[in-house]
Coordinates of C-alpha atoms and ligand atoms in Angstrom, one line a residue:
M75 CA 15.3 100.2 15.8
H76 CA 13.9 103.7 15.8
E77 CA 11.4 105.8 13.8
A78 CA 13.4 108.2 11.5
T79 CA 11.5 111.1 13.2
M80 CA 14.0 110.4 16.1
A81 CA 17.1 110.8 13.9
P82 CA 19.3 113.9 14.4
R83 CA 19.4 116.4 11.6
V84 CA 23.1 115.4 10.9
S85 CA 24.9 112.2 11.9
Y86 CA 28.2 110.4 11.0
F87 CA 28.9 106.7 10.4
D88 CA 31.5 104.3 8.9
Y89 CA 28.9 102.6 6.6
I90 CA 25.6 103.9 5.4
I91 CA 23.3 101.1 4.0
I92 CA 20.3 102.2 2.0
G93 CA 17.5 99.6 2.2
G94 CA 16.9 97.1 5.0
G95 CA 15.8 94.3 2.7
T96 CA 16.9 90.8 1.8
A97 CA 20.6 91.8 1.2
G98 CA 20.7 95.0 3.4
C99 CA 19.9 93.3 6.7
P100 CA 22.6 90.5 6.7
L101 CA 25.0 93.1 5.3
A102 CA 24.3 95.5 8.2
A103 CA 24.4 92.8 10.8
T104 CA 27.8 91.7 9.6
L105 CA 29.4 95.1 9.1
S106 CA 28.3 96.3 12.6
R107 CA 30.5 93.6 14.2
N108 CA 33.4 96.0 13.7
S109 CA 32.2 99.4 12.5
S110 CA 29.5 101.9 13.0
V111 CA 26.6 101.3 10.6
L112 CA 23.5 103.3 9.7
L113 CA 20.7 101.2 8.1
L114 CA 17.9 103.2 6.4
E115 CA 14.7 101.5 5.5
R116 CA 11.7 103.3 3.9
G117 CA 9.1 100.9 5.3
G118 CA 8.1 99.9 8.9
S119 CA 8.6 96.9 11.1
P120 CA 7.5 93.4 10.0
F121 CA 7.1 92.2 13.6
N122 CA 3.6 91.8 15.0
N123 CA 2.0 92.2 11.5
A124 CA 0.0 89.0 11.0
N125 CA -0.2 89.6 7.2
I126 CA 3.6 89.1 7.2
T127 CA 4.4 86.8 10.0
N128 CA 1.7 84.1 9.4
I129 CA 2.1 81.7 6.5
T130 CA -1.7 81.3 5.9
A131 CA -1.9 85.1 5.3
F132 CA 0.6 84.8 2.3
G133 CA -0.8 87.2 -0.4
A134 CA -2.7 89.4 2.0
A135 CA 0.0 92.1 2.0
L136 CA 0.1 91.9 -1.8
M137 CA -3.6 92.8 -1.9
D138 CA -3.1 95.8 0.3
T139 CA -2.5 98.6 -2.2
S140 CA -2.5 101.4 0.3
S141 CA 0.5 103.8 0.6
T142 CA 1.4 102.2 4.0
S143 CA 1.3 98.6 2.7
P144 CA 4.4 96.5 3.3
S145 CA 4.1 95.6 -0.4
Q146 CA 4.2 98.3 -3.0
L147 CA 2.2 97.3 -6.1
F148 CA 3.8 98.1 -9.5
I149 CA 2.5 97.2 -12.9
S150 CA 5.2 96.8 -15.5
K151 CA 4.7 98.4 -19.0
D152 CA 4.0 94.8 -20.1
G153 CA 0.7 94.9 -18.1
V154 CA 1.8 92.4 -15.4
R155 CA 0.9 93.2 -11.8
N156 CA 4.0 92.9 -9.6
A157 CA 5.1 93.7 -6.0
R158 CA 8.1 95.1 -4.2
G159 CA 8.8 95.0 -0.4
R160 CA 8.4 98.2 1.5
V161 CA 9.2 97.0 5.0
L162 CA 12.2 95.9 7.1
G163 CA 13.2 92.5 5.6
G164 CA 12.2 93.7 2.1
G165 CA 11.1 90.9 -0.2
S166 CA 11.9 88.3 2.4
S167 CA 9.0 89.8 4.6
I168 CA 6.3 89.4 2.0
N169 CA 7.5 86.5 -0.2
A170 CA 6.5 82.8 -0.5
G171 CA 9.4 81.8 1.7
F172 CA 10.9 79.0 -0.5
Y173 CA 14.7 78.7 0.0
S174 CA 17.1 77.1 -2.5
R175 CA 20.7 77.8 -3.2
A176 CA 22.2 78.8 -6.6
S177 CA 23.9 76.2 -8.8
T178 CA 27.6 75.6 -8.4
A179 CA 28.0 76.8 -12.0
Y180 CA 26.3 80.1 -11.1
V181 CA 28.7 80.6 -8.2
K182 CA 31.7 79.9 -10.4
E183 CA 30.5 82.3 -13.2
S184 CA 30.0 85.0 -10.6
G185 CA 33.6 84.7 -9.6
W186 CA 32.7 84.3 -5.9
D187 CA 35.0 82.5 -3.4
E188 CA 33.2 79.1 -3.0
K189 CA 34.3 78.5 0.6
L190 CA 33.0 81.9 1.7
V191 CA 29.8 81.4 -0.3
N192 CA 29.1 78.1 1.5
E193 CA 29.9 79.6 4.9
S194 CA 27.6 82.5 4.1
Y195 CA 24.7 80.3 3.0
R196 CA 25.2 78.2 6.2
W197 CA 25.2 81.4 8.4
V198 CA 21.8 82.3 6.9
E199 CA 20.4 78.7 7.1
K200 CA 21.3 78.2 10.7
A201 CA 19.4 81.3 11.7
I202 CA 16.2 81.4 9.6
V203 CA 15.7 78.4 7.3
F204 CA 13.6 75.3 8.1
K205 CA 12.6 72.0 6.6
P206 CA 8.9 72.1 5.5
V207 CA 6.3 69.6 6.7
V208 CA 5.2 68.3 3.3
G209 CA 1.5 67.5 3.1
P210 CA -0.5 65.1 0.7
W211 CA -1.0 67.5 -2.2
Q212 CA 2.7 68.6 -2.3
S213 CA 3.8 65.0 -1.9
A214 CA 1.5 63.9 -4.8
M215 CA 2.9 66.8 -7.0
K216 CA 6.5 65.6 -6.1
A217 CA 5.6 62.0 -7.0
G218 CA 3.9 63.2 -10.2
L219 CA 7.0 65.1 -11.3
L220 CA 9.2 62.1 -10.7
E221 CA 6.7 59.9 -12.6
A222 CA 6.8 62.5 -15.5
G223 CA 10.6 62.0 -15.7
V224 CA 11.9 64.9 -13.6
C225 CA 14.4 62.6 -11.9
P226 CA 16.1 61.7 -9.6
D227 CA 14.4 62.2 -6.3
N228 CA 17.0 64.4 -4.4
G229 CA 15.1 64.3 -1.1
F230 CA 15.4 67.4 1.2
V231 CA 18.3 69.5 0.1
Y232 CA 19.1 73.2 -0.4
D233 CA 21.5 72.5 -3.4
H234 CA 20.5 73.2 -7.0
L235 CA 20.3 69.7 -8.5
Y236 CA 18.5 68.3 -11.6
G237 CA 15.5 66.2 -10.6
T238 CA 12.8 66.8 -7.9
K239 CA 13.5 67.9 -4.3
V240 CA 12.0 69.3 -1.2
G241 CA 13.7 72.7 -0.6
G242 CA 13.9 74.9 2.5
T243 CA 11.5 77.5 3.8
I244 CA 11.8 80.6 6.0
F245 CA 8.5 79.6 7.7
D246 CA 9.0 77.5 10.8
K247 CA 6.9 74.5 11.7
N248 CA 4.3 76.8 13.3
G249 CA 4.0 78.7 10.1
R250 CA 5.9 81.8 11.4
R251 CA 8.0 83.8 9.0
H252 CA 11.7 84.4 9.7
S253 CA 12.7 87.2 7.4
T254 CA 16.1 88.8 7.1
A255 CA 14.9 91.3 9.8
N256 CA 15.5 88.3 12.2
L257 CA 19.2 88.3 11.1
L258 CA 19.6 91.7 12.8
R259 CA 19.9 89.8 16.1
Y260 CA 23.5 89.0 15.0
A261 CA 24.3 92.7 14.8
S262 CA 26.2 94.6 17.4
Y263 CA 23.5 96.8 19.0
Q264 CA 26.1 99.4 20.1
R265 CA 27.3 99.9 16.5
L266 CA 24.1 99.6 14.4
M267 CA 21.6 102.4 14.1
L268 CA 18.4 101.4 12.2
Y269 CA 15.8 104.0 11.2
L270 CA 12.4 102.9 9.9
H271 CA 10.3 105.1 7.6
A272 CA 13.5 106.6 6.4
S273 CA 13.2 107.2 2.7
V274 CA 16.5 108.1 1.0
H275 CA 16.1 110.8 -1.6
K276 CA 19.6 111.3 -2.7
I277 CA 23.2 110.2 -2.4
L278 CA 25.6 113.2 -2.0
F279 CA 28.9 113.4 -3.9
Q280 CA 32.0 115.5 -3.5
I281 CA 33.4 116.6 -6.8
N282 CA 37.0 117.7 -6.8
G283 CA 38.4 118.7 -10.3
K284 CA 39.6 115.6 -12.2
A285 CA 39.3 113.1 -9.4
K286 CA 36.3 110.7 -9.4
P287 CA 33.1 111.9 -7.7
M288 CA 33.2 110.6 -4.2
A289 CA 30.0 109.5 -2.3
H290 CA 30.1 111.1 1.1
G291 CA 26.5 111.3 2.5
V292 CA 22.8 110.7 2.0
V293 CA 19.7 112.8 2.4
F294 CA 16.7 111.0 3.9
R295 CA 13.2 112.1 4.9
D296 CA 11.2 110.8 7.9
S297 CA 7.4 110.0 7.9
L298 CA 6.7 113.7 8.6
G299 CA 8.7 114.8 5.6
M300 CA 11.6 116.2 7.7
K301 CA 15.0 116.2 6.1
H302 CA 18.0 114.5 7.7
I303 CA 21.6 114.1 6.4
A304 CA 24.0 111.3 7.3
Y305 CA 27.6 111.6 6.3
L306 CA 30.5 109.1 6.1
K307 CA 33.1 109.6 8.8
E308 CA 36.6 110.4 7.6
G309 CA 38.3 107.2 6.5
S310 CA 39.5 105.6 3.3
K311 CA 37.4 102.4 3.9
N312 CA 34.1 104.1 4.7
E313 CA 31.3 103.6 2.2
I314 CA 27.7 104.1 1.2
I315 CA 26.1 100.8 0.1
V316 CA 22.9 100.8 -1.9
S317 CA 20.7 97.7 -1.2
A318 CA 17.4 99.1 -2.3
G319 CA 16.4 96.2 -4.7
S320 CA 16.1 95.9 -8.4
L321 CA 13.7 98.9 -8.7
G322 CA 15.0 101.0 -5.8
S323 CA 18.8 100.8 -6.5
P324 CA 18.9 102.0 -10.1
Q325 CA 16.2 104.6 -9.3
L326 CA 18.2 106.0 -6.4
L327 CA 21.4 106.2 -8.5
M328 CA 19.6 108.1 -11.2
L329 CA 17.9 110.5 -8.6
S330 CA 21.5 111.1 -7.3
G331 CA 22.9 112.1 -10.7
L332 CA 24.3 108.8 -12.0
G333 CA 22.7 107.3 -15.2
P334 CA 21.7 108.0 -18.8
K335 CA 22.5 111.7 -19.4
D336 CA 19.4 112.6 -21.5
Q337 CA 17.0 111.0 -19.0
L338 CA 18.6 112.7 -16.0
Q339 CA 18.5 116.1 -17.8
S340 CA 14.9 115.6 -18.9
H341 CA 14.0 115.4 -15.2
G342 CA 16.2 118.4 -14.3
I343 CA 18.7 116.3 -12.4
D344 CA 22.3 117.5 -12.3
V345 CA 24.6 114.9 -14.0
V346 CA 27.3 113.6 -11.6
L347 CA 28.3 110.7 -13.9
A348 CA 26.8 109.9 -17.3
Q349 CA 26.3 106.1 -17.2
P350 CA 24.0 104.7 -19.8
C351 CA 23.9 101.2 -18.3
I352 CA 22.1 102.2 -15.1
G353 CA 18.5 100.9 -15.5
K354 CA 19.4 98.5 -18.3
G355 CA 19.2 94.7 -18.2
M356 CA 15.9 94.5 -16.2
A357 CA 14.4 91.0 -16.4
D358 CA 11.6 89.1 -14.8
N359 CA 11.4 85.3 -15.2
P360 CA 7.9 84.6 -16.7
K361 CA 5.6 82.4 -14.7
A362 CA 3.1 80.0 -16.4
A363 CA 0.6 78.3 -14.1
I364 CA -2.1 75.7 -14.5
F365 CA -4.9 75.5 -11.9
V366 CA -6.0 71.9 -11.2
P367 CA -9.3 71.7 -9.3
S368 CA -9.4 68.9 -6.8
P369 CA -12.4 66.5 -6.1
V370 CA -11.1 66.2 -2.5
P371 CA -10.0 68.8 0.1
V372 CA -6.3 69.8 -0.1
E373 CA -4.0 71.2 2.5
F374 CA -3.0 74.9 2.5
S375 CA 0.6 75.0 1.1
I376 CA 2.9 77.4 -0.6
V377 CA 6.1 76.2 -2.4
E378 CA 7.8 73.2 -0.7
V379 CA 8.9 71.1 -3.7
V380 CA 10.7 72.0 -6.9
G381 CA 11.3 70.0 -10.1
I382 CA 14.4 71.2 -12.0
T383 CA 14.6 70.1 -15.6
H384 CA 17.5 70.0 -18.0
S385 CA 15.7 72.3 -20.4
G386 CA 15.7 75.1 -17.8
N387 CA 12.2 74.8 -16.1
F388 CA 11.7 75.1 -12.4
I389 CA 8.3 73.6 -11.5
E390 CA 6.6 74.4 -8.1
G391 CA 3.1 74.5 -6.7
R392 CA 0.7 75.8 -4.1
S393 CA -2.6 74.5 -2.9
G394 CA -5.6 75.3 -0.7
S395 CA -9.2 76.0 -0.4
N396 CA -10.6 79.2 -1.9
I397 CA -7.4 80.2 -3.6
V398 CA -9.6 80.7 -6.6
S399 CA -13.4 80.7 -6.7
G400 CA -16.1 79.9 -9.3
Q401 CA -17.6 77.0 -11.2
Y402 CA -16.6 75.1 -14.4
K403 CA -18.8 72.5 -16.0
N404 CA -20.7 72.1 -12.7
I405 CA -17.7 71.6 -10.6
S406 CA -16.6 73.9 -7.9
L407 CA -13.1 75.4 -8.2
K408 CA -13.0 75.9 -4.4
S409 CA -10.4 73.2 -3.7
G410 CA -7.2 72.7 -5.7
G411 CA -3.8 73.9 -6.5
F412 CA -1.6 75.8 -9.0
I413 CA 1.3 73.9 -10.6
F414 CA 3.6 76.5 -12.1
E415 CA 6.9 77.0 -13.8
K416 CA 9.6 79.6 -13.9
I417 CA 12.0 79.5 -16.8
I418 CA 15.7 79.9 -16.3
G419 CA 17.4 83.2 -17.2
P420 CA 15.4 84.7 -18.8
L421 CA 17.1 85.8 -22.1
S422 CA 14.5 88.6 -22.7
K423 CA 15.6 91.9 -21.1
G424 CA 14.0 95.3 -20.6
H425 CA 14.8 98.5 -18.9
L426 CA 13.8 101.0 -16.2
E427 CA 13.2 104.7 -16.5
L428 CA 12.4 107.4 -13.9
K429 CA 8.8 108.5 -13.8
S430 CA 9.4 111.4 -11.4
R431 CA 11.9 112.8 -9.0
N432 CA 10.0 111.3 -6.0
P433 CA 11.8 108.1 -4.7
N434 CA 8.4 106.9 -3.3
D435 CA 7.0 106.7 -6.8
N436 CA 7.6 103.5 -8.7
P437 CA 9.9 103.9 -11.7
L438 CA 8.6 102.8 -15.1
V439 CA 9.7 99.2 -15.8
T440 CA 9.5 97.1 -19.0
F441 CA 10.5 93.4 -18.9
N442 CA 9.7 92.4 -22.5
Y443 CA 8.5 88.9 -21.6
F444 CA 9.1 86.3 -24.4
K445 CA 10.9 88.8 -26.7
E446 CA 13.5 86.1 -27.1
P447 CA 11.9 83.0 -28.8
V448 CA 13.9 80.6 -26.6
D449 CA 12.0 81.9 -23.5
L450 CA 8.7 81.0 -25.2
Q451 CA 10.0 77.6 -26.3
R452 CA 11.1 76.9 -22.7
C453 CA 7.7 78.0 -21.4
V454 CA 6.0 75.5 -23.7
E455 CA 8.4 72.7 -22.6
G456 CA 7.7 73.4 -18.9
L457 CA 3.9 73.4 -19.5
T458 CA 4.3 70.1 -21.3
T459 CA 6.0 68.6 -18.3
I460 CA 3.5 70.0 -15.9
L461 CA 0.6 68.5 -17.9
K462 CA 2.4 65.2 -17.9
A463 CA 2.8 65.3 -14.1
I464 CA -0.9 66.2 -13.7
K465 CA -2.0 63.1 -15.6
T466 CA 0.2 60.7 -13.6
K467 CA -1.2 58.0 -11.4
S468 CA 0.6 59.6 -8.4
F469 CA -1.4 62.8 -8.8
S470 CA -4.7 61.1 -9.8
N471 CA -6.5 61.7 -6.4
F472 CA -6.2 65.5 -6.9
R473 CA -7.7 65.9 -10.3
F474 CA -11.1 65.4 -12.0
H475 CA -10.5 62.7 -14.6
F476 CA -13.1 64.1 -17.1
L477 CA -11.2 67.4 -17.4
D478 CA -8.8 67.3 -20.3
T479 CA -5.8 69.5 -21.0
K480 CA -7.9 72.1 -22.8
D481 CA -10.3 72.3 -19.9
L482 CA -7.4 73.0 -17.5
L483 CA -5.9 75.6 -19.7
D484 CA -9.3 77.3 -20.3
I485 CA -10.1 77.3 -16.6
T486 CA -6.7 78.9 -15.8
A487 CA -7.0 81.4 -18.7
S488 CA -10.3 82.6 -17.4
L489 CA -9.2 83.2 -13.8
P490 CA -8.7 86.8 -12.7
Q491 CA -5.0 86.4 -12.0
N492 CA -2.2 88.9 -12.4
H493 CA -1.8 88.4 -16.1
P494 CA -2.6 90.8 -18.9
V495 CA -5.2 88.9 -20.9
N496 CA -8.4 87.2 -19.6
S497 CA -10.0 84.8 -22.0
N498 CA -12.1 81.6 -21.8
T499 CA -10.4 79.7 -24.5
T500 CA -6.8 78.7 -25.3
S501 CA -5.6 77.9 -28.8
S502 CA -2.0 76.8 -28.2
L503 CA 0.5 76.4 -25.4
E504 CA 2.4 79.4 -26.9
Q505 CA -0.6 81.6 -26.8
F506 CA -1.4 80.4 -23.3
C507 CA 2.2 81.4 -22.2
K508 CA 1.8 84.8 -23.7
D509 CA -1.8 85.5 -22.5
T510 CA -1.4 84.3 -19.0
V511 CA 2.2 85.4 -18.3
S512 CA 2.5 86.4 -14.7
T513 CA 5.4 87.0 -12.3
M514 CA 7.2 84.8 -9.7
W515 CA 8.5 88.2 -8.4
H516 CA 12.1 87.2 -9.2
Y517 CA 12.8 90.4 -11.2
H518 CA 16.4 91.5 -11.2
G519 CA 18.9 93.7 -13.0
G520 CA 19.3 97.5 -13.3
C521 CA 22.8 97.7 -11.8
L522 CA 24.5 94.8 -13.5
V523 CA 27.9 93.4 -12.5
D524 CA 30.6 94.3 -15.1
E525 CA 28.4 97.1 -16.4
V526 CA 27.4 99.3 -13.5
V527 CA 29.4 97.7 -10.7
D528 CA 32.6 95.7 -10.8
R529 CA 33.0 92.2 -9.3
D530 CA 33.5 93.7 -5.8
Y531 CA 30.1 95.5 -6.3
R532 CA 31.8 99.0 -6.4
V533 CA 30.0 101.5 -8.7
V534 CA 32.3 102.1 -11.6
G535 CA 33.4 105.7 -12.1
V536 CA 32.7 106.9 -8.5
D537 CA 34.4 106.3 -5.1
H538 CA 33.0 105.0 -1.8
L539 CA 29.8 103.6 -3.3
R540 CA 28.7 100.0 -3.8
V541 CA 25.4 98.3 -4.8
I542 CA 24.8 94.9 -3.2
D543 CA 21.4 93.3 -4.0
G544 CA 19.4 91.6 -6.7
S545 CA 19.8 94.5 -9.1
T546 CA 23.4 93.3 -9.8
F547 CA 22.3 89.9 -11.2
H548 CA 22.3 89.1 -14.9
T549 CA 20.1 86.1 -14.4
S550 CA 18.1 84.9 -11.4
P551 CA 20.1 82.5 -9.2
G552 CA 18.9 79.0 -8.4
T553 CA 15.3 78.1 -8.7
N554 CA 14.4 81.0 -6.4
P555 CA 16.7 83.9 -5.6
Q556 CA 16.3 84.9 -2.0
A557 CA 18.9 82.4 -0.6
T558 CA 21.5 83.9 -2.9
V559 CA 20.5 87.5 -2.2
M560 CA 20.8 86.8 1.6
M561 CA 24.1 84.9 1.1
L562 CA 25.4 87.9 -0.9
G563 CA 24.7 90.3 1.9
R564 CA 26.6 88.2 4.4
Y565 CA 29.3 87.3 1.9
M566 CA 30.1 90.9 1.0
G567 CA 29.8 92.0 4.6
V568 CA 32.6 89.5 5.5
K569 CA 34.7 90.5 2.5
I570 CA 34.4 94.3 3.2
L571 CA 35.3 93.8 6.9
R572 CA 38.3 91.7 6.0
E573 CA 39.5 94.4 3.6
R574 CA 39.2 97.0 6.4
L575 CA 41.0 94.8 8.9
L576 CA 43.8 94.2 6.4
C577 CA 44.1 98.0 5.8
E578 CA 44.1 98.7 9.6
G579 CA 46.9 96.2 9.9
Ligands
FAD653 C1 5.5 88.2 -3.4 C2 6.9 87.7 -3.6 C3 7.1 86.3 -3.5 C4 8.4 85.8 -3.6 N1 8.7 84.5 -3.3 C5 10.0 84.1 -3.2 C6 10.3 82.8 -2.8 O1 9.4 82.0 -2.3 N2 11.6 82.4 -2.7 C7 12.6 83.2 -3.2 O2 13.7 82.8 -3.1 N3 12.3 84.4 -3.6 C8 11.0 84.9 -3.6 N4 10.8 86.2 -4.0 C9 11.9 87.0 -4.5 C10 12.8 87.6 -3.4 O3 12.0 87.8 -2.2 C11 13.5 88.8 -4.0 O4 14.3 88.4 -5.1 C12 14.5 89.4 -2.9 O5 13.8 89.7 -1.7 C13 15.1 90.7 -3.5 O6 16.0 91.2 -2.5 P1 16.7 92.6 -2.6 O7 17.6 92.7 -1.4 O8 17.3 92.7 -4.0 O9 15.6 93.7 -2.5 P2 14.5 93.9 -1.3 O10 14.4 92.7 -0.4 O11 13.2 94.3 -2.0 O12 15.1 95.1 -0.5 C14 15.1 96.4 -0.9 C15 14.8 97.2 0.4 O13 15.1 98.6 0.1 C16 14.1 99.4 0.6 N5 14.2 100.7 -0.2 C17 14.0 100.9 -1.5 N6 14.2 102.1 -1.9 C18 14.5 102.8 -0.7 C19 14.9 104.2 -0.4 N7 14.9 105.1 -1.4 N8 15.2 104.5 0.9 C20 15.2 103.6 1.9 N9 14.8 102.3 1.6 C21 14.5 101.9 0.4 C22 12.8 98.6 0.4 O14 11.8 99.1 1.2 C23 13.3 97.2 0.7 O15 13.1 96.9 2.1 C24 9.5 86.7 -3.9 C25 9.3 88.1 -4.0 C26 8.0 88.6 -3.8 C27 7.7 90.1 -3.9

């Protein structure tokens, strides 16, 4: 692990991976077992940063809006505040840590090899996933969900099963985060070169007459703005792999000349391949949350339990003191918790456009929350289940009995959260969903499978280039995506190495 200022002006590798995030790190660790790998990450190291490593600091990185923050703030055109990792480990270094696999139906639909999928999940789990210690508030929420009919009780399990369960976490029992940066200990140190603060500006292509454009190098800049070029070594199996996330991957392809022709030309970018699908199919699963003030102190917790309903709602919660502040009807909001839902899919889709030619600027993203009526209907169904769970006997110690549904919705609507509208009153659950929509940060799309990449994650229309990360997903996997993004990094690493070994005979 070196600062990019140490990189030579020109270097050569078998694989060049752009983005040391949730998919990029397991991919690099795996490929380096047999080949020379360059991993380029625009952010710094997550180690020794208490805002990242310590569970009780969750959210602190998100509040840091400086240009050196490990979390880059972006506000979608829908008006919702959102965040993207800008640090080794990517999203897994700043996220809430909950770990839950994709459903078996999702794995089948993706056309993945089920045996290798399970081996890859297990490889991740052995290294960085733990069983959470579930406290009284999370236990009451779990019992409340069961009493409200989100059954059966599936105990502690990583699998995606209808009912209520305790899932995994990447925080260990001492509250220490284990991001995908920790998976790099499985790399071959002789073969992996990792540069931090290495911002990739462009992928380089060789264009020879009628043959497909061939990716053969990348241009990156270090923290002092110095330019470096890394090329692929000679070899038919050598590749550049983009793992820069749902905003970074489509953005970088466009900056390199792949994408909607008119858009590229309007930014003065030479078109290598006109590909209208790049930047399309962007989606963010809407979050609807209800804050429940508690008459008794509650433990600090982030997501440990999830209720999975047949109507496509994933219900989770977080609790603590001072997660919100203020008063309502003479009660303090100091102690309590949010119970929130993410809806499956979603069906509503948006798009991404370049804002400038600078890869450090966020692109412009539109998610179109609730454009499809089914998403709104699901949101209302999920809220109805949450309200039922709040009113159960099991959850009764953690709510004020004189606060009715309207009080809870009004309290939540008035909180300065990340949603577009702040109001003190709520007229309907539909309106509440729309006014208070926020993000679970599970946005995906931009380089969709079967549109931008094929089922082996190769970019269609060019050679020696793949995209492997959350930008390839049509829908968000499981209740929470990180397990499957990590699995995909390992899974594709193994597949690519097998192809190489087969070719070398
Ligand atoms: C606050 C938050 C909470 C979340 N909570 C959970 C949770 O509890 N459970 C869960 O399962 N999921 C959670 N998620 C979602 C999950 O973390 C993401 O879906 C996942 O990390 C996405 O992985 P990725 O590999 O696609 O992208 P990333 O992990 O974002 O990786 C992309 C990497 O590429 C780098 N990069 C981008 N552009 C360039 C460039 N031009 N040059 C060099 N490097 C570049 C970035 O710095 C980043 O490190 C959360 C996300 C956030 C932000």
